[in-house]
């Protein structure tokens, strides 16, 4: 029996080995780290599988607790493993440990996950800056993941409606469906409308569905594809649990819609996949433009997503020559934001000091980003991944940017020889700032963006989120035209805000006063005051008012506060 098979798996067992740290051999240390990952992975699966029960029960509080617990689990298991190892070994020790670890994991499913866990342990153990190839793995099996994805196949050539009846009848929550026959008709009608516009050879001969359901918030999703003689069409059927049971909420057949569902602005799915890498490979056939790192992340494997994102950045730096520059848009008072024009990421570094009117501390800003990482992002907030101890070539930075980073973000940035060390930053997908977009876009696109800006505020409020700073510069537009919020230094829960009507002046002196003549508390918000600060052109102002005037009333926001309290 291998050392991996005999290694202790439980968290308590890992902690109990700490007194033996001085006696570790490289082989035993490798086995312990592998056991630490298995402990994490098994608990990850247990939490994930509870999502099906939460969906049926409608227990939002339990669902949210599990979402947070699953996110926090990885760092907990890394910490447990580090405590068990103690301060074992020098680099020679770890070279041997890598060799032993490789032999333990090379034939295991999702072996890249094991490699990433090993790197997490050694990076914390050595405080690694950049990459240390002596004590960590420096590549993944991107694009080469093999394995099994459980698929159910339903023949549909003779009768699409009969196939869909079987699909919905075999759902684990089939008995909770309200009006199953109507649900089948709805899906069948949506598919018929889609294929009426296509050649007869594209019509589905079979429906292939990933067997595990994808759960997120109060929704469940069947994910798969329709296979015809001449075409393969992606398919997602979304279900929502309401007070009277489960309903079909939407049928997605567009690659763009499905790509957005699996996008970087969403909270993570809870889906019990036996081999995640194989599922990523399959999903990329539906969404060929979707980066591998985003798929790993949205499937709940955020640490693997970070690993893939970092290695993709390194590959891009090796194959490009352009320089890091300030990101497009207005300069922030809290963050220095830079980007590589040829790549699709932005890097956000916290300034040492914030200009007025910002009052938050560095620690408060970091806490708000942690809060967003753990909260339901409703498809409207960019996933900001926290990175530490990055090493980037100084020669790839514009001089003015380097000077600003060193002078105004010295707590995070320093030089070591030819390298710029970024001790702490957030990396996000780059979006076009909304204020620039509406200035540059065709009128119809600008109007659609302003309408969707209001929709974003509504959807964030539905998850009890108040952005704080509603200026257009804090929102961006995706390549699909969707408006996303990305500046979190003032974000808060709706429950922490006091939404108030603006008091009317009682005298001419009060009406003409330069400062508010009434008391304004630290949590007070006056929605009536927002519109002038948005600085919308008259035409867009009218569009916003026609669709979203109620967002400028305190009463609307208080109603959403009450709805949030009732959900919990």
Short mmCIF file of N, CA, C and O in Angstrom, two decimals, residues 366-432:
data_model
loop_
_atom_site.label_atom_id
_atom_site.label_comp_id
_atom_site.label_asym_id
_atom_site.label_seq_id
_atom_site.Cartn_x
_atom_site.Cartn_y
_atom_site.Cartn_z
N UNK A 366 -9.47 46.01 2.27
CA UNK A 366 -9.22 44.58 2.08
C UNK A 366 -10.36 43.74 2.62
O UNK A 366 -10.73 42.72 2.02
N UNK A 367 -10.93 44.17 3.72
CA UNK A 367 -12.07 43.44 4.28
C UNK A 367 -13.27 43.49 3.35
O UNK A 367 -14.01 42.51 3.21
N UNK A 368 -13.48 44.63 2.69
CA UNK A 368 -14.60 44.71 1.75
C UNK A 368 -14.40 43.81 0.55
O UNK A 368 -15.34 43.21 0.03
N UNK A 369 -13.17 43.68 0.09
CA UNK A 369 -12.91 42.75 -1.00
C UNK A 369 -13.10 41.31 -0.55
O UNK A 369 -13.60 40.47 -1.31
N UNK A 370 -12.72 40.99 0.69
CA UNK A 370 -12.99 39.65 1.22
C UNK A 370 -14.49 39.40 1.31
O UNK A 370 -14.97 38.31 1.02
N UNK A 371 -15.22 40.42 1.72
CA UNK A 371 -16.67 40.31 1.82
C UNK A 371 -17.29 39.97 0.47
O UNK A 371 -18.12 39.07 0.35
N UNK A 372 -16.87 40.67 -0.59
CA UNK A 372 -17.41 40.42 -1.92
C UNK A 372 -17.05 39.01 -2.38
O UNK A 372 -17.86 38.31 -3.01
N UNK A 373 -15.84 38.57 -2.09
CA UNK A 373 -15.39 37.24 -2.47
C UNK A 373 -16.32 36.16 -1.91
O UNK A 373 -16.56 35.13 -2.56
N UNK A 374 -16.87 36.40 -0.74
CA UNK A 374 -17.70 35.41 -0.07
C UNK A 374 -19.20 35.59 -0.33
O UNK A 374 -19.99 34.72 0.00
N UNK A 375 -19.60 36.72 -0.90
CA UNK A 375 -21.01 37.04 -1.03
C UNK A 375 -21.53 36.62 -2.40
O UNK A 375 -20.78 36.45 -3.36
N UNK A 376 -22.85 36.47 -2.50
CA UNK A 376 -23.51 36.22 -3.78
C UNK A 376 -23.33 37.44 -4.66
O UNK A 376 -23.83 38.52 -4.36
N UNK A 377 -22.63 37.27 -5.79
CA UNK A 377 -22.32 38.41 -6.64
C UNK A 377 -23.39 38.67 -7.71
O UNK A 377 -23.28 39.63 -8.49
N UNK A 378 -24.40 37.83 -7.77
CA UNK A 378 -25.59 38.08 -8.60
C UNK A 378 -25.26 38.29 -10.08
O UNK A 378 -26.05 38.85 -10.82
N UNK A 379 -24.10 37.86 -10.51
CA UNK A 379 -23.72 38.08 -11.90
C UNK A 379 -23.40 39.52 -12.22
O UNK A 379 -23.30 39.89 -13.40
N UNK A 380 -23.18 40.34 -11.18
CA UNK A 380 -22.99 41.78 -11.41
C UNK A 380 -21.74 42.33 -10.74
O UNK A 380 -21.53 43.54 -10.73
N UNK A 381 -20.88 41.46 -10.19
CA UNK A 381 -19.66 41.93 -9.53
C UNK A 381 -18.48 41.09 -9.99
O UNK A 381 -18.53 39.86 -9.94
N UNK A 382 -17.43 41.75 -10.42
CA UNK A 382 -16.24 41.06 -10.91
C UNK A 382 -15.61 40.25 -9.78
O UNK A 382 -15.53 40.71 -8.63
N UNK A 383 -15.16 39.05 -10.12
CA UNK A 383 -14.42 38.24 -9.16
C UNK A 383 -13.00 38.79 -9.07
O UNK A 383 -12.20 38.66 -10.00
N UNK A 384 -12.69 39.45 -7.96
CA UNK A 384 -11.37 40.05 -7.75
C UNK A 384 -10.50 39.04 -7.01
O UNK A 384 -10.70 38.79 -5.82
N UNK A 385 -9.52 38.46 -7.70
CA UNK A 385 -8.67 37.44 -7.09
C UNK A 385 -7.47 38.11 -6.42
O UNK A 385 -6.77 38.93 -7.03
N UNK A 386 -7.24 37.73 -5.18
CA UNK A 386 -6.15 38.31 -4.40
C UNK A 386 -4.85 37.56 -4.70
O UNK A 386 -4.80 36.33 -4.60
N UNK A 387 -3.80 38.31 -5.07
CA UNK A 387 -2.49 37.72 -5.34
C UNK A 387 -1.46 38.35 -4.40
O UNK A 387 -1.54 39.55 -4.10
N UNK A 388 -0.49 37.53 -4.01
CA UNK A 388 0.58 38.01 -3.12
C UNK A 388 1.94 37.66 -3.71
O UNK A 388 2.11 36.62 -4.36
N UNK A 389 2.89 38.55 -3.47
CA UNK A 389 4.30 38.32 -3.81
C UNK A 389 4.51 38.00 -5.29
O UNK A 389 5.19 37.06 -5.65
N UNK A 390 3.90 38.83 -6.15
CA UNK A 390 4.13 38.72 -7.58
C UNK A 390 5.48 39.33 -7.93
O UNK A 390 5.90 40.32 -7.33
N UNK A 391 6.13 38.77 -8.93
CA UNK A 391 7.38 39.33 -9.44
C UNK A 391 7.18 39.60 -10.93
O UNK A 391 6.91 38.68 -11.70
N UNK A 392 7.30 40.87 -11.31
CA UNK A 392 7.08 41.27 -12.69
C UNK A 392 8.29 42.04 -13.20
O UNK A 392 8.93 42.78 -12.43
N UNK A 393 8.64 41.90 -14.48
CA UNK A 393 9.84 42.59 -15.00
C UNK A 393 9.66 44.11 -15.05
O UNK A 393 8.73 44.61 -15.67
N UNK A 394 10.55 44.80 -14.38
CA UNK A 394 10.47 46.27 -14.34
C UNK A 394 10.51 46.87 -15.74
O UNK A 394 9.84 47.88 -16.02
N UNK A 395 11.25 46.26 -16.64
CA UNK A 395 11.39 46.81 -17.99
C UNK A 395 10.08 46.82 -18.75
O UNK A 395 9.96 47.53 -19.76
N UNK A 396 9.07 46.06 -18.26
CA UNK A 396 7.79 46.01 -18.96
C UNK A 396 6.82 47.07 -18.44
O UNK A 396 5.63 47.05 -18.82
N UNK A 397 7.28 47.98 -17.59
CA UNK A 397 6.42 49.03 -17.04
C UNK A 397 6.81 50.38 -17.60
O UNK A 397 8.00 50.69 -17.73
N UNK A 398 5.80 51.21 -17.90
CA UNK A 398 6.08 52.59 -18.24
C UNK A 398 6.70 53.29 -17.04
O UNK A 398 6.26 53.05 -15.89
N UNK A 399 7.69 54.15 -17.23
CA UNK A 399 8.40 54.77 -16.10
C UNK A 399 7.48 55.50 -15.13
O UNK A 399 7.66 55.40 -13.91
N UNK A 400 6.49 56.24 -15.65
CA UNK A 400 5.59 56.99 -14.75
C UNK A 400 4.79 56.06 -13.86
O UNK A 400 4.51 56.38 -12.69
N UNK A 401 4.42 54.91 -14.38
CA UNK A 401 3.66 53.94 -13.58
C UNK A 401 4.53 53.35 -12.48
O UNK A 401 4.09 53.23 -11.33
N UNK A 402 5.76 52.99 -12.81
CA UNK A 402 6.68 52.47 -11.79
C UNK A 402 6.88 53.51 -10.69
O UNK A 402 6.83 53.19 -9.49
N UNK A 403 7.09 54.75 -11.07
CA UNK A 403 7.31 55.81 -10.08
C UNK A 403 6.10 55.95 -9.16
O UNK A 403 6.25 56.08 -7.93
N UNK A 404 4.90 55.91 -9.73
CA UNK A 404 3.70 56.04 -8.91
C UNK A 404 3.55 54.85 -7.97
O UNK A 404 3.22 55.01 -6.78
N UNK A 405 3.79 53.64 -8.45
CA UNK A 405 3.67 52.46 -7.60
C UNK A 405 4.65 52.51 -6.44
O UNK A 405 4.31 52.16 -5.30
N UNK A 406 5.88 52.93 -6.69
CA UNK A 406 6.90 52.96 -5.64
C UNK A 406 6.68 54.09 -4.65
O UNK A 406 6.99 53.96 -3.46
N UNK A 407 6.14 55.20 -5.13
CA UNK A 407 5.97 56.36 -4.24
C UNK A 407 4.63 56.37 -3.53
O UNK A 407 4.54 56.83 -2.38
N UNK A 408 3.59 55.86 -4.17
CA UNK A 408 2.24 55.96 -3.59
C UNK A 408 1.67 54.62 -3.15
O UNK A 408 0.60 54.58 -2.57
N UNK A 409 2.38 53.53 -3.42
CA UNK A 409 1.94 52.21 -2.95
C UNK A 409 3.15 51.43 -2.44
O UNK A 409 3.34 50.26 -2.75
N UNK A 410 3.96 52.10 -1.63
CA UNK A 410 5.21 51.50 -1.17
C UNK A 410 4.98 50.34 -0.20
O UNK A 410 5.88 49.51 -0.01
N UNK A 411 3.81 50.26 0.42
CA UNK A 411 3.51 49.13 1.29
C UNK A 411 3.31 47.84 0.47
O UNK A 411 3.41 46.75 1.02
N UNK A 412 3.03 48.01 -0.81
CA UNK A 412 2.77 46.85 -1.66
C UNK A 412 3.85 46.61 -2.70
O UNK A 412 3.99 45.49 -3.18
N UNK A 413 4.59 47.65 -3.08
CA UNK A 413 5.50 47.54 -4.23
C UNK A 413 6.92 47.94 -3.86
O UNK A 413 7.13 48.90 -3.12
N UNK A 414 7.89 47.20 -4.42
CA UNK A 414 9.29 47.53 -4.23
C UNK A 414 10.09 46.96 -5.40
O UNK A 414 9.58 46.11 -6.16
N UNK A 415 11.30 47.41 -5.55
CA UNK A 415 12.18 46.89 -6.59
C UNK A 415 13.20 45.93 -6.00
O UNK A 415 13.72 46.16 -4.91
N UNK A 416 13.47 44.87 -6.72
CA UNK A 416 14.58 43.96 -6.42
C UNK A 416 15.32 43.72 -7.72
O UNK A 416 14.87 42.94 -8.57
N UNK A 417 16.42 44.42 -7.91
CA UNK A 417 17.16 44.30 -9.16
C UNK A 417 16.30 44.76 -10.33
O UNK A 417 15.78 45.87 -10.35
N UNK A 418 16.11 43.88 -11.30
CA UNK A 418 15.34 44.20 -12.49
C UNK A 418 13.87 43.82 -12.36
O UNK A 418 13.13 43.83 -13.34
N UNK A 419 13.47 43.47 -11.15
CA UNK A 419 12.09 43.00 -10.95
C UNK A 419 11.30 43.98 -10.07
O UNK A 419 11.85 44.55 -9.12
N UNK A 420 10.02 44.14 -10.41
CA UNK A 420 9.09 44.87 -9.55
C UNK A 420 8.33 43.83 -8.73
O UNK A 420 7.66 42.95 -9.29
N UNK A 421 8.45 43.92 -7.42
CA UNK A 421 7.77 42.99 -6.52
C UNK A 421 6.46 43.64 -6.08
O UNK A 421 6.46 44.74 -5.54
N UNK A 422 5.36 42.95 -6.32
CA UNK A 422 4.04 43.40 -5.88
C UNK A 422 3.61 42.47 -4.75
O UNK A 422 3.22 41.33 -4.99
N UNK A 423 3.74 42.97 -3.53
CA UNK A 423 3.44 42.12 -2.36
C UNK A 423 1.96 41.77 -2.28
O UNK A 423 1.60 40.71 -1.79
N UNK A 424 1.12 42.68 -2.73
CA UNK A 424 -0.33 42.43 -2.61
C UNK A 424 -1.06 43.18 -3.70
O UNK A 424 -0.80 44.37 -3.95
N UNK A 425 -1.97 42.49 -4.39
CA UNK A 425 -2.81 43.16 -5.38
C UNK A 425 -4.04 42.30 -5.65
O UNK A 425 -4.13 41.15 -5.19
N UNK A 426 -4.98 42.88 -6.37
CA UNK A 426 -6.14 42.14 -6.87
C UNK A 426 -6.06 42.12 -8.39
O UNK A 426 -5.71 43.13 -9.02
N UNK A 427 -6.38 40.98 -8.97
CA UNK A 427 -6.39 40.85 -10.42
C UNK A 427 -7.82 40.55 -10.87
O UNK A 427 -8.46 39.64 -10.33
N UNK A 428 -8.29 41.32 -11.83
CA UNK A 428 -9.65 41.19 -12.35
C UNK A 428 -9.61 41.16 -13.88
O UNK A 428 -8.64 41.60 -14.50
N UNK A 429 -10.71 40.69 -14.48
CA UNK A 429 -10.86 40.84 -15.91
C UNK A 429 -11.06 42.32 -16.23
O UNK A 429 -11.74 43.05 -15.51
N UNK A 430 -10.46 42.73 -17.34
CA UNK A 430 -10.57 44.14 -17.73
C UNK A 430 -11.89 44.39 -18.45
O UNK A 430 -12.29 43.64 -19.34
N UNK A 431 -12.57 45.46 -18.03
CA UNK A 431 -13.82 45.90 -18.64
C UNK A 431 -13.66 47.33 -19.13
O UNK A 431 -12.79 48.07 -18.66
N UNK A 432 -14.51 47.73 -20.05
CA UNK A 432 -14.52 49.12 -20.47
C UNK A 432 -15.31 49.93 -19.46
O UNK A 432 -16.48 49.63 -19.21
#
